[in-house]
Coordinates of C-alpha atoms and ligand atoms in Angstrom, one line a residue:
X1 CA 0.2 89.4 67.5
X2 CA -0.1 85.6 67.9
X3 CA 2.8 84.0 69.0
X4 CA 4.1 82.4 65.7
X5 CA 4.1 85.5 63.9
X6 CA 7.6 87.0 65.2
X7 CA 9.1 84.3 63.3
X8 CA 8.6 84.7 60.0
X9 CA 11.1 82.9 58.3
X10 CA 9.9 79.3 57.3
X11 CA 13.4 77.6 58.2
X12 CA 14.2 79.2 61.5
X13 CA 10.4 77.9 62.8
X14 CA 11.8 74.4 62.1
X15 CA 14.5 75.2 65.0
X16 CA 12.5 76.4 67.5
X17 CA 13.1 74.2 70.7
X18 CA 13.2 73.8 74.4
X19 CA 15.6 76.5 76.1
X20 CA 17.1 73.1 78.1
X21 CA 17.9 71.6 74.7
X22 CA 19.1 75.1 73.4
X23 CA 21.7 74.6 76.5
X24 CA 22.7 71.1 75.4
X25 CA 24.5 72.6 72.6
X26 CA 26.9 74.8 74.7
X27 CA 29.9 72.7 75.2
X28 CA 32.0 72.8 78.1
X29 CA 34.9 76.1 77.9
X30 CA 32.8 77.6 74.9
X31 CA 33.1 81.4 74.7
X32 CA 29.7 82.8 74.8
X33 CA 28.7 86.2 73.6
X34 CA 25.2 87.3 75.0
X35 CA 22.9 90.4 74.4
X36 CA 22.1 92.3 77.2
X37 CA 23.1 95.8 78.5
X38 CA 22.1 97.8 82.2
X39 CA 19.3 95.0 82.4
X40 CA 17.9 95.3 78.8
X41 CA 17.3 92.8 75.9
X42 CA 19.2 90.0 77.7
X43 CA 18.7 86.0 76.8
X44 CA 15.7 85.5 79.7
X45 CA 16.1 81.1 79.7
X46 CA 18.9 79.7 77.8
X47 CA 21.6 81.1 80.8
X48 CA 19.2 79.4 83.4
X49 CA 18.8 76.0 81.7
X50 CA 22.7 75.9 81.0
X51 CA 23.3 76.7 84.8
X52 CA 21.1 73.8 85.8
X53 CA 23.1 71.7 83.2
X54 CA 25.8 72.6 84.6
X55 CA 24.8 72.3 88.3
X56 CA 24.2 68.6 87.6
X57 CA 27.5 68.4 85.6
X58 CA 29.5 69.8 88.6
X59 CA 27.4 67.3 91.2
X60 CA 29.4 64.5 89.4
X61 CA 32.5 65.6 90.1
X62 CA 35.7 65.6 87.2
X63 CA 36.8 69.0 85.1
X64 CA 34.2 71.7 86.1
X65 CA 32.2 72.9 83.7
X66 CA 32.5 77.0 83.0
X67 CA 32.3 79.2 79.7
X68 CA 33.5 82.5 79.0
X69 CA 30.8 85.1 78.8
X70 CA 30.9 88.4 77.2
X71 CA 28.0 90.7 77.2
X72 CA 27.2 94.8 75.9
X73 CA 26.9 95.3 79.4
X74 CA 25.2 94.4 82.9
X75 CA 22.7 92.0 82.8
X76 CA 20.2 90.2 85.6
X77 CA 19.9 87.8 88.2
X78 CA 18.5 85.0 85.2
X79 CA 21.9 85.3 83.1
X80 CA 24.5 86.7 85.5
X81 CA 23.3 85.7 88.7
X82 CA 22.6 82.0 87.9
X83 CA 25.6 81.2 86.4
X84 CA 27.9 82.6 88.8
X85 CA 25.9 80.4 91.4
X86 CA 26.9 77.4 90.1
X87 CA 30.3 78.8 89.7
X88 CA 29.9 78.6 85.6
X89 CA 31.8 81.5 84.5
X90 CA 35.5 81.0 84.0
X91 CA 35.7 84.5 82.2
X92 CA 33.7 87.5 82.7
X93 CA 33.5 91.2 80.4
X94 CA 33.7 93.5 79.7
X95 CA 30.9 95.0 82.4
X96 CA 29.1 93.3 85.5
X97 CA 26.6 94.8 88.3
X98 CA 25.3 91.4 89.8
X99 CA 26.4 90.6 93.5
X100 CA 27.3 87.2 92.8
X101 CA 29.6 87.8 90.7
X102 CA 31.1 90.5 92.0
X103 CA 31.8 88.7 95.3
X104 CA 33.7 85.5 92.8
X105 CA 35.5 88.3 90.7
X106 CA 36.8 89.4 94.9
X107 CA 37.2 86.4 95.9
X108 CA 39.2 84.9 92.8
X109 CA 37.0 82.2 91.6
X110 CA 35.6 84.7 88.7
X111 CA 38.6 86.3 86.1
X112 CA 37.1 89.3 84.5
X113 CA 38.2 92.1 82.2
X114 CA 37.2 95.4 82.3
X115 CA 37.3 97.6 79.3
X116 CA 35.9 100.6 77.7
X117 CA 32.7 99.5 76.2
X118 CA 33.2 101.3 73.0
X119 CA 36.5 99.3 72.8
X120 CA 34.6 95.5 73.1
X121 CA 33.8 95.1 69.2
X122 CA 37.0 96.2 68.3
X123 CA 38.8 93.6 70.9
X124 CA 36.6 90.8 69.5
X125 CA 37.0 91.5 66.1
X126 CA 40.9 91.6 67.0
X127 CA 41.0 88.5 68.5
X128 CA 42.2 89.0 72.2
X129 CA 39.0 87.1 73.1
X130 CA 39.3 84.3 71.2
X131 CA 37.1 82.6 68.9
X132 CA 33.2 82.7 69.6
X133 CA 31.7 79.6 69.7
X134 CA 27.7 80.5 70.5
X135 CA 25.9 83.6 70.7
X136 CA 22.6 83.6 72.1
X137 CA 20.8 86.9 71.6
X138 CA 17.1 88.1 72.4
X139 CA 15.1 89.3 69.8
X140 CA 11.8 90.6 69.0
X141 CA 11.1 88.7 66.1
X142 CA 12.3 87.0 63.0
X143 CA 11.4 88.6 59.8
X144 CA 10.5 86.4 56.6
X145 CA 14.3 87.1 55.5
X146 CA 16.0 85.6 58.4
X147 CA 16.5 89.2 59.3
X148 CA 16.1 90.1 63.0
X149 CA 14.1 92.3 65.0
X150 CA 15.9 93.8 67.7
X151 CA 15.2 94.2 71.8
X152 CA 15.8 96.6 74.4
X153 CA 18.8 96.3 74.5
X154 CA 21.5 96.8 70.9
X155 CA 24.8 96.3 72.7
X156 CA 26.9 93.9 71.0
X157 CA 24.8 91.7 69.5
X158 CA 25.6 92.7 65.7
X159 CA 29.7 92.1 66.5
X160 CA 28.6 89.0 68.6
X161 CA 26.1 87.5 65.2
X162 CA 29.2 88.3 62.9
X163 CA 31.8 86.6 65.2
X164 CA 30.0 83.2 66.8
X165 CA 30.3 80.1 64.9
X166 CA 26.5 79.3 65.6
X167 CA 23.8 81.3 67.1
X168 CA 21.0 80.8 69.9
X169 CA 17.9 83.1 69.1
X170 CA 15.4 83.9 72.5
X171 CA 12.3 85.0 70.5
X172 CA 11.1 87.5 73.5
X173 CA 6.9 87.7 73.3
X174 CA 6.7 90.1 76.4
X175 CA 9.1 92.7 74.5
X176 CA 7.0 95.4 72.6
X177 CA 6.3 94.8 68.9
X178 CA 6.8 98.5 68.6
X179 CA 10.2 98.5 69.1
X180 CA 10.7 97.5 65.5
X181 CA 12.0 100.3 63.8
X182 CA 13.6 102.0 66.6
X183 CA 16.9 100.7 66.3
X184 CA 19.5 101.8 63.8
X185 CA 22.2 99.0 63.3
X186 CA 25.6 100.4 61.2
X187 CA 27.6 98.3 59.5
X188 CA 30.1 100.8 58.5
X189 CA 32.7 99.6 60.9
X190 CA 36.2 98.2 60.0
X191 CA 39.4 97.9 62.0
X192 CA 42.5 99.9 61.3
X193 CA 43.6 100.8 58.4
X194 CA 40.3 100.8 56.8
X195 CA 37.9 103.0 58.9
X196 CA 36.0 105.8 57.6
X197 CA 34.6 108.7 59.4
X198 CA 31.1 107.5 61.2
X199 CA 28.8 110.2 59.9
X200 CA 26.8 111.2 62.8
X201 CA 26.4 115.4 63.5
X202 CA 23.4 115.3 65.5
X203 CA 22.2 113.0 67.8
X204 CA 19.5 112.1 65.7
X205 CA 20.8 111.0 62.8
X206 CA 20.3 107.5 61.3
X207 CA 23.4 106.1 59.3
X208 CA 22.0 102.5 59.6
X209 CA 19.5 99.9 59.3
X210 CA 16.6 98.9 60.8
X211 CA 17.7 94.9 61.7
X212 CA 20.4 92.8 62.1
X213 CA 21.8 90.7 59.6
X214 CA 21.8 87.0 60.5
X215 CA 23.2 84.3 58.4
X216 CA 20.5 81.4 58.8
X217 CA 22.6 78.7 58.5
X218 CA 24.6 79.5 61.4
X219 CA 21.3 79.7 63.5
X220 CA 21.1 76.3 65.5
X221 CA 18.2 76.6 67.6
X222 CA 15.2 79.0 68.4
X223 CA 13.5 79.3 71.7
X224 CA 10.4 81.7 72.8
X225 CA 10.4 83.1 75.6
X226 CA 7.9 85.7 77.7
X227 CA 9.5 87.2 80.2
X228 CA 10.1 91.2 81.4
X229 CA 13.4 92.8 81.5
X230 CA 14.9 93.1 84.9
X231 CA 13.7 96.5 85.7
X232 CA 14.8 97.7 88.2
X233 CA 12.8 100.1 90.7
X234 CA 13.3 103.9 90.9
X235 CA 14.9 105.2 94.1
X236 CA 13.6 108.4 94.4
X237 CA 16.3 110.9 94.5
X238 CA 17.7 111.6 98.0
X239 CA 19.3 114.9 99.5
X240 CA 22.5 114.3 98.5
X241 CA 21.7 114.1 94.9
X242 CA 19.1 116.7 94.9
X243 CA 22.1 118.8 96.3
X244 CA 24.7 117.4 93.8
X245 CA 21.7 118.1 90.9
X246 CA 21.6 121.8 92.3
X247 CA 25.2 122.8 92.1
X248 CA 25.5 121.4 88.4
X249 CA 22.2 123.2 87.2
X250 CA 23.6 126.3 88.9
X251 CA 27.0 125.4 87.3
X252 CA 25.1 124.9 84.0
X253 CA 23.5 128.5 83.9
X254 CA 26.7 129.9 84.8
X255 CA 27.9 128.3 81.5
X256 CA 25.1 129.5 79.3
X257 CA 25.4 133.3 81.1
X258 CA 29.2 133.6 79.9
X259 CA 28.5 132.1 76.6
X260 CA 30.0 129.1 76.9
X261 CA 26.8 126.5 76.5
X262 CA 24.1 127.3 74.4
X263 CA 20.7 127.2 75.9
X264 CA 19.8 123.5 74.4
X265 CA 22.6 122.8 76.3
X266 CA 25.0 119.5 74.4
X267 CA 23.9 116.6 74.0
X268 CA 23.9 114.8 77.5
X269 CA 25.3 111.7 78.2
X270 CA 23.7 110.0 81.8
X271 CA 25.4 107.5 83.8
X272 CA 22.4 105.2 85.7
X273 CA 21.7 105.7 89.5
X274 CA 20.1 107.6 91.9
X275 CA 22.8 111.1 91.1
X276 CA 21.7 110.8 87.3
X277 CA 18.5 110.9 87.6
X278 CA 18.0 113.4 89.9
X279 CA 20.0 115.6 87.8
X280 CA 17.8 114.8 84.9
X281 CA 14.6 115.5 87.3
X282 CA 16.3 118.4 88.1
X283 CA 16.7 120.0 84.5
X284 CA 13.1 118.8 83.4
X285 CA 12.0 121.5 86.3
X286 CA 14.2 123.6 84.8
X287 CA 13.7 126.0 82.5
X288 CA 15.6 123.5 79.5
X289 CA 13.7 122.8 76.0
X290 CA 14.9 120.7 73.2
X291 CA 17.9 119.3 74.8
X292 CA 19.1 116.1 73.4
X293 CA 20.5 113.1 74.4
X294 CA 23.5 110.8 73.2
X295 CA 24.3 108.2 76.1
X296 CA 24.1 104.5 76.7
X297 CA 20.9 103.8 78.9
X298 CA 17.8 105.6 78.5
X299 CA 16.2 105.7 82.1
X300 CA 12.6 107.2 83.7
X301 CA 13.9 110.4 84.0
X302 CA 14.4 110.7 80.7
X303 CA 11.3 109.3 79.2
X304 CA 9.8 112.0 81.5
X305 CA 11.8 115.2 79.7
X306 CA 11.0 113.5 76.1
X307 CA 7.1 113.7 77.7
X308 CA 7.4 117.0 78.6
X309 CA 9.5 118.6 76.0
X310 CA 12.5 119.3 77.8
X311 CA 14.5 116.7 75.6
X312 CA 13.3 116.4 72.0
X313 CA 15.1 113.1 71.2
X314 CA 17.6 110.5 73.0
X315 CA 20.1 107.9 71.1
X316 CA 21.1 105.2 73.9
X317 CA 21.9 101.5 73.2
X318 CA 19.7 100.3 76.0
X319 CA 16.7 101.0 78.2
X320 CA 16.6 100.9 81.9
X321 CA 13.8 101.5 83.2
X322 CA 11.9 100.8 86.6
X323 CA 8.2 98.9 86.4
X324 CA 6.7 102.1 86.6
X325 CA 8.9 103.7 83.3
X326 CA 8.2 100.6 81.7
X327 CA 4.6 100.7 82.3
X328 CA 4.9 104.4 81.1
X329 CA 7.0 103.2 77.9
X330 CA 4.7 100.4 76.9
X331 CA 1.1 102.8 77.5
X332 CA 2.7 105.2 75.0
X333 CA 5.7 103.6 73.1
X334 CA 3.8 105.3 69.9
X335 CA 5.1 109.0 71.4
X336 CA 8.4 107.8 72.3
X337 CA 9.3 106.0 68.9
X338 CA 10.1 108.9 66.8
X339 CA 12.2 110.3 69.7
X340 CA 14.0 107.3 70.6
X341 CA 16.9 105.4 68.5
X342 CA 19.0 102.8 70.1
X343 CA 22.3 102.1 68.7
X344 CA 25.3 99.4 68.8
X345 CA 27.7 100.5 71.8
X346 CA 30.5 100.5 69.8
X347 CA 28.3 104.0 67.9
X348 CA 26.6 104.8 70.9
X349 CA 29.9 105.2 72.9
X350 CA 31.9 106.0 70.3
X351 CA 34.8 108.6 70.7
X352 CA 34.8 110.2 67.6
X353 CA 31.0 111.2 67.8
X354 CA 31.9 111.5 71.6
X355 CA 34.2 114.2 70.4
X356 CA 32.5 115.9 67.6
X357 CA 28.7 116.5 69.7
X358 CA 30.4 117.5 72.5
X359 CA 28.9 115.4 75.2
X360 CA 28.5 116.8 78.5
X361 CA 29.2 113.5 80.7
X362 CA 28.0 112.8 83.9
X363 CA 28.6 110.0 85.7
X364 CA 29.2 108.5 89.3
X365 CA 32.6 108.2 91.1
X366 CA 34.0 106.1 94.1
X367 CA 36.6 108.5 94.8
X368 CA 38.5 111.4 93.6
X369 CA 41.7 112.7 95.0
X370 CA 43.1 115.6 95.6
X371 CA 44.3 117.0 92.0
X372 CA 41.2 115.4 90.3
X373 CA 42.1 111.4 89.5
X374 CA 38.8 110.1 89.6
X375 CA 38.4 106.3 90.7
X376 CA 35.1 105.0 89.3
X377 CA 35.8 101.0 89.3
X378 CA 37.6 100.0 93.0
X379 CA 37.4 99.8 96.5
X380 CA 39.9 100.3 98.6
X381 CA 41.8 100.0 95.5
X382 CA 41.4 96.1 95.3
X383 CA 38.0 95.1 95.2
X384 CA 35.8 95.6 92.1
X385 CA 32.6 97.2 91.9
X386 CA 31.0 96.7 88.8
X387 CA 33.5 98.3 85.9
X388 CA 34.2 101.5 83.9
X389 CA 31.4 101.3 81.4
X390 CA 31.6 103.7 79.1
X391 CA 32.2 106.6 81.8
X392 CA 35.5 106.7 80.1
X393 CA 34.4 106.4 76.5
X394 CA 32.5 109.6 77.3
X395 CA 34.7 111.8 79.9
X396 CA 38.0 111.6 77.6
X397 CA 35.8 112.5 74.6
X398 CA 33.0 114.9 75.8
X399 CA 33.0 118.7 76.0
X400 CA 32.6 118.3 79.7
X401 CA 33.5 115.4 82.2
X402 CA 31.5 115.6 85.1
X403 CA 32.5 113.4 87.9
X404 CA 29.9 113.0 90.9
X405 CA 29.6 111.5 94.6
X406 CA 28.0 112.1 97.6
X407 CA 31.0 113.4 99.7
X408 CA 31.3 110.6 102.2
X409 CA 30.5 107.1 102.5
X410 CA 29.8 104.2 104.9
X411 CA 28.3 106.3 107.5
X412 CA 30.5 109.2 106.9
X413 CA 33.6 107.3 108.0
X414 CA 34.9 106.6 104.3
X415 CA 36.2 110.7 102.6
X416 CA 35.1 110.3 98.7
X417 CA 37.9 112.7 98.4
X418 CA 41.3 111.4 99.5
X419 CA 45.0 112.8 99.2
X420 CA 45.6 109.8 96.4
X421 CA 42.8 107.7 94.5
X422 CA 43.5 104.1 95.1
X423 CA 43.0 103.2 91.2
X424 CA 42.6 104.7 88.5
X425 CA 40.0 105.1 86.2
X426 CA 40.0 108.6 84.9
X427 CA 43.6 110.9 85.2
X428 CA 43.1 114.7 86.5
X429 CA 43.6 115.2 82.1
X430 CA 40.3 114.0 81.8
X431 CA 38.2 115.5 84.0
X432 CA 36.9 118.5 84.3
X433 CA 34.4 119.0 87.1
X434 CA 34.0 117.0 90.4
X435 CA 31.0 117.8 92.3
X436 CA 29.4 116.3 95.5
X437 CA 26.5 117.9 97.6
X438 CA 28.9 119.8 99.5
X439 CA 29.8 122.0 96.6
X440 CA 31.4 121.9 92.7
X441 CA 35.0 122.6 91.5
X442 CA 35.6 123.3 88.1
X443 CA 38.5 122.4 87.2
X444 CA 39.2 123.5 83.8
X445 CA 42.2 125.7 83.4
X446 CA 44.2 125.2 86.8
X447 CA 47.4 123.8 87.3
X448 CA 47.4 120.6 90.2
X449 CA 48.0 123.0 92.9
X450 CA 44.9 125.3 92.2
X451 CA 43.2 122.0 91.8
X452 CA 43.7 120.8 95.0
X453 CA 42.5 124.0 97.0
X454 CA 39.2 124.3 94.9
X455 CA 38.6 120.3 95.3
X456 CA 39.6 120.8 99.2
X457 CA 37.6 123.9 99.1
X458 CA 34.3 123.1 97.3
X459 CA 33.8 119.4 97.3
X460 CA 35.0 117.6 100.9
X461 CA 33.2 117.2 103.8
X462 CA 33.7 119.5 107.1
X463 CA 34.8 116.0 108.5
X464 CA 37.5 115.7 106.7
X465 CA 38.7 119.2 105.3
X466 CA 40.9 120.0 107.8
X467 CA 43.0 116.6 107.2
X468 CA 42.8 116.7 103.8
X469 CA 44.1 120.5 103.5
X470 CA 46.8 119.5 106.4
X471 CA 48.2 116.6 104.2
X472 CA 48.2 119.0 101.2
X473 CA 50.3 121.7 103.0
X474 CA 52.4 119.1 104.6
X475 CA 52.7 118.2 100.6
X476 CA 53.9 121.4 99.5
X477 CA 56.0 122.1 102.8
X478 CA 58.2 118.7 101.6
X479 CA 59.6 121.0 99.2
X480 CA 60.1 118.1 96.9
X481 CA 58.1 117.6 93.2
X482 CA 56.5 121.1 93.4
X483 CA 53.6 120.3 90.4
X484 CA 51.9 117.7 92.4
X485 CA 53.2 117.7 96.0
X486 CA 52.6 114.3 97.5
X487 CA 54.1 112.7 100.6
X488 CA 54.4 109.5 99.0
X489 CA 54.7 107.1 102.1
X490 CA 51.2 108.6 103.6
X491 CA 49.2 109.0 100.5
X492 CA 47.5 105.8 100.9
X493 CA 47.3 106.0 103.9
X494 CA 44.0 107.1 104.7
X495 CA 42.5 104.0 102.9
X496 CA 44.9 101.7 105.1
X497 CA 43.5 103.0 108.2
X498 CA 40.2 102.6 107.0
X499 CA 40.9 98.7 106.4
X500 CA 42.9 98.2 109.8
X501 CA 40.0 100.4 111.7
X502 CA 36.6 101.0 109.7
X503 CA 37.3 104.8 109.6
X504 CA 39.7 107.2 107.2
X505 CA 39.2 109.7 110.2
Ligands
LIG601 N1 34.9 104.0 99.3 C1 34.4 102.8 99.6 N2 33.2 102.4 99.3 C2 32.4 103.3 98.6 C3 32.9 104.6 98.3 C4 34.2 104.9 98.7 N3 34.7 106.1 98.4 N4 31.9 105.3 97.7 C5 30.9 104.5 97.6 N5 31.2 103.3 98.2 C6 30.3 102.1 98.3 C7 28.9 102.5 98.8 O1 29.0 102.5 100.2 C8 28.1 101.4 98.3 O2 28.4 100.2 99.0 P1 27.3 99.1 99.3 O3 27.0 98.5 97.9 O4 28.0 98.1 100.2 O5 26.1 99.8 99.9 C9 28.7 101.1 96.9 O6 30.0 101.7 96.9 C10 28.0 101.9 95.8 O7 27.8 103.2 96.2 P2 26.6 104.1 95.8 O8 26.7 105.4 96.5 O9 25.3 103.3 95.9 O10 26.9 104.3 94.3 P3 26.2 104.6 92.9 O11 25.0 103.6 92.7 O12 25.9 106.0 92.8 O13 27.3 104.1 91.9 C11 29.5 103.9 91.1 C12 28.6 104.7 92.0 C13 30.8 104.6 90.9 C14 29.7 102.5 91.6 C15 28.8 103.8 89.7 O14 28.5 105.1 89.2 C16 29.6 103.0 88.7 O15 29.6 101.8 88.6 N6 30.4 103.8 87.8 C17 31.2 103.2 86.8 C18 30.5 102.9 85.5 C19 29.8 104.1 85.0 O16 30.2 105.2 85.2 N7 28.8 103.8 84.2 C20 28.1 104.9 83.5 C21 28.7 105.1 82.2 S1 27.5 105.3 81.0

């Protein structure tokens, strides 16, 4: 494809510039929505150029210069990374990974907001974020219509086009043509009171369009670009997760012997990390065909069960995929088309079709406590990670919320299970299995006592059973609040000593 064939439309050629003179037209305190989501489909040069402008902006002295950015999701070191560097970002959401900004967002320099990605559109289109001055979007083309070809990545780029005043287009050459046609882009939504029901009863169902709509005369400049998404490579699973992976296949065909799964299995929902895709290597060895898929991020692991049959189709609203599963993607993106559809998070994530599939969830955790609170987002209770995602978009919604962590951390001084989680993210109502290698508790059914022994019993470390199964008794021995004994002055405690000493032992 030659390079001025993805942009079809006569007027939009006229506006293709420099990325540095694509930056000149973001003014200082703009709100800027991006694409981008777990890496995918983000804008690869405009970010840089504006955080060089602003770099020399800053080097003068006066008012700093900083925008607001919002984004589907995490991004990369060219978007995130470089503006945080120069200290650009006054306002970060509604989900971050990058370790520049998280150490700003810790150290106060950086606000950001975390929210529930489903939730985003609906915010925006509310106003809480205030008026959108630029979006800047990657695409894979420009038809003749002004219509656009999507990326990698869907997020919320179709709320971002409908909300900015103007619109910065990154014409991506090094994205696959082929993705055109894999996306499907609905523009059924409405706020309160005016919703209707989104019509989706399997995964695989298209209730959209191909493009995105773009008004051309909002469009204000146009710049081509050739550069890979950020890719990250695959960790190959570790013991830990291969353990974690082998309680919740065992847990699985539990399910399915008592008549409680069917043997497809629901549709799965896959949080991104080293856990989640061993659990998907682990069901691809297993003796699962035809499952399906309705997550966020479609990752190696599962391009490999859509090549062997163990999944027959995935709806995400991103890739994120190592060199080698891109590699993989790009050698046979034909294949993988017809079982591929990526959607806008505010479908992909969406609580209703959450809901009515039945999602089985899995996702990582930070912590959990003792009656099943789950803390996904904070540690030590102050300092962010990188956000909820949609773990919570899926765990309230699905059929079944599984929560998962190794059971100890920083060199087995830190308990992933504690008497009290110090934030959070997901309440004991909303989860229904915690598992680490140690073991799984299922939680469904159990009152917070019963919780607390099988959590004690199954999940925690031998380090640190005994303590955590003396604080509980101690609990219960207060005679106080019987439903969920707690000695309130302690509770904490173990994540105090850790501060003060570098150990919860
Ligand atoms: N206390 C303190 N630190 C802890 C900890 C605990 N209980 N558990 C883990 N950590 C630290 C690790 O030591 C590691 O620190 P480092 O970066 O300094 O090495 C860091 O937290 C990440 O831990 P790791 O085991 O590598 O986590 P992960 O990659 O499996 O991710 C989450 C775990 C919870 C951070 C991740 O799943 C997440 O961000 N979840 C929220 C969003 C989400 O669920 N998205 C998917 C929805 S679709």
């Amino acid at each position: 494809m030659s390079k001025q064939s993805r942009i079809l439309n006569p007027e939009l050629q006229k506006r293709v510039t420099s990325a540095e003179a694509a930056a000149e037209l973001i003014p200082a305190g703009a709100t800027v929505g991006m694409s981008g989501f777990t890496g995918a489909g983000y804008p690869k040069a405009v970010p840089g150029a504006l955080a060089d402008r602003i770099r020399r902006h800053n080097a003068l002295g006066g008012t700093p210069f900083r925008i607001n950015v919002l984004t589907g999701a995490s991004t990369a070191p060219e978007l995130d990374g470089k503006l945080a560097e120069v200290d650009g970002i006054e306002m970060r959401l509604p989900f971050q990974s990058d370790p520049i900004c998280r150490e700003r967002i810790n150290n106060g320099t950086m606000s950001y907001a975390d929210y529930h990605l489903s939730e985003v559109s609906q915010y925006a289109w509310s106003g809480f974020f205030g008026k959108m001055d630029i979006a800047i979007i990657e695409v894979v083309g420009i038809r003749e219509d002004g219509s656009l070809i999507p990326s990698s990545s869907l997020g919320n780029n179709k709320t971002w086009i409908e909300q900015a005043d103007k619109i910065i287009l990154e014409v991506n050459h090094k994205q696959q043509a082929l993705l055109e046609g894999m996306h499907d882009v609905y523009y059924g939504v409405a706020l309160p009171p005016h919703r209707k029901p989104i019509m989706l009863t399997e995964p695989n169902q298209r209730i959209g369009e191909q493009y995105l709509r773009c008004p051309i005369e909002k469009v204000v400049a146009v710049v081509e670009t050739n550069a890979p998404d950020r890719n990250t490579p695959f960790k190959q699973p570790d013991d830990n997760s291969r353990k974690i992976a082998e309680h919740i296949l065992a847990f699985f065909e539990r399910e399915i012997a008592i008549g409680r799964l069917p043997k497809e299995l629901l549709p799965l929902q896959s949080g991104v990390g080293n856990i989640p895709n061993a659990v998907l290597e682990a069901l691809d060895s297993g003796p699962y065909k035809n499952l399906t898929a309705y997550t966020e991020v479609i990752q190696d692991g599962m391009l490999k069960m859509l090549k062997s049959g163990t999944l027959e189709m995935a709806s995400a609203t991103a890739f994120s995929l190592s060199p080698e599963g891109l590699a993989e993607f790009d050698e046979n993106i034909e294949f993988y088309r017809d079982k591929i559809l990526l959607r806008s998070q505010d479908i992909s994530n969406h609580p209703e079709v959450a809901r009515r599939l039945g999602i089985i969830a899995t996702n990582g955790m930070i912590e959990a406590d003792i009656y099943g609170n789950i803390n996904s987002t904070h540690i030590m209770g102050t300092r962010m990670m990188n956000g909820i995602g949609g773990s919570g978009d899926f765990a309230r919604n699905g059929y079944l919320s599984i929560f998962m962590s190794p059971s100890t951390a920083k060199n087995g001084q830190i308990s992933s299970i504690v008497p009290m989680v110090s934030h959070v993210d997901h309440t004991e109502h909303d989860v229904k299995v915690i598992v680490t290698e140690q073991g799984l508790a299922d939680l469904r059914g159990l009152s917070p006592r019963q919780r607390a022994r099988a959590i004690i019993e199954n999940c925690a470390h031998p380090d640190f059973k005994d303590q955590l199964s003396d604080y509980f008794e101690r609990s219960c021995a207060t005679g106080r609040g019987m439903h969920t004994p707690h000695i309130l002055g302690e509770a904490l405690s173990w994540h105090e000593r850790f501060e003060e000493t570098g150990t919860m032992k």
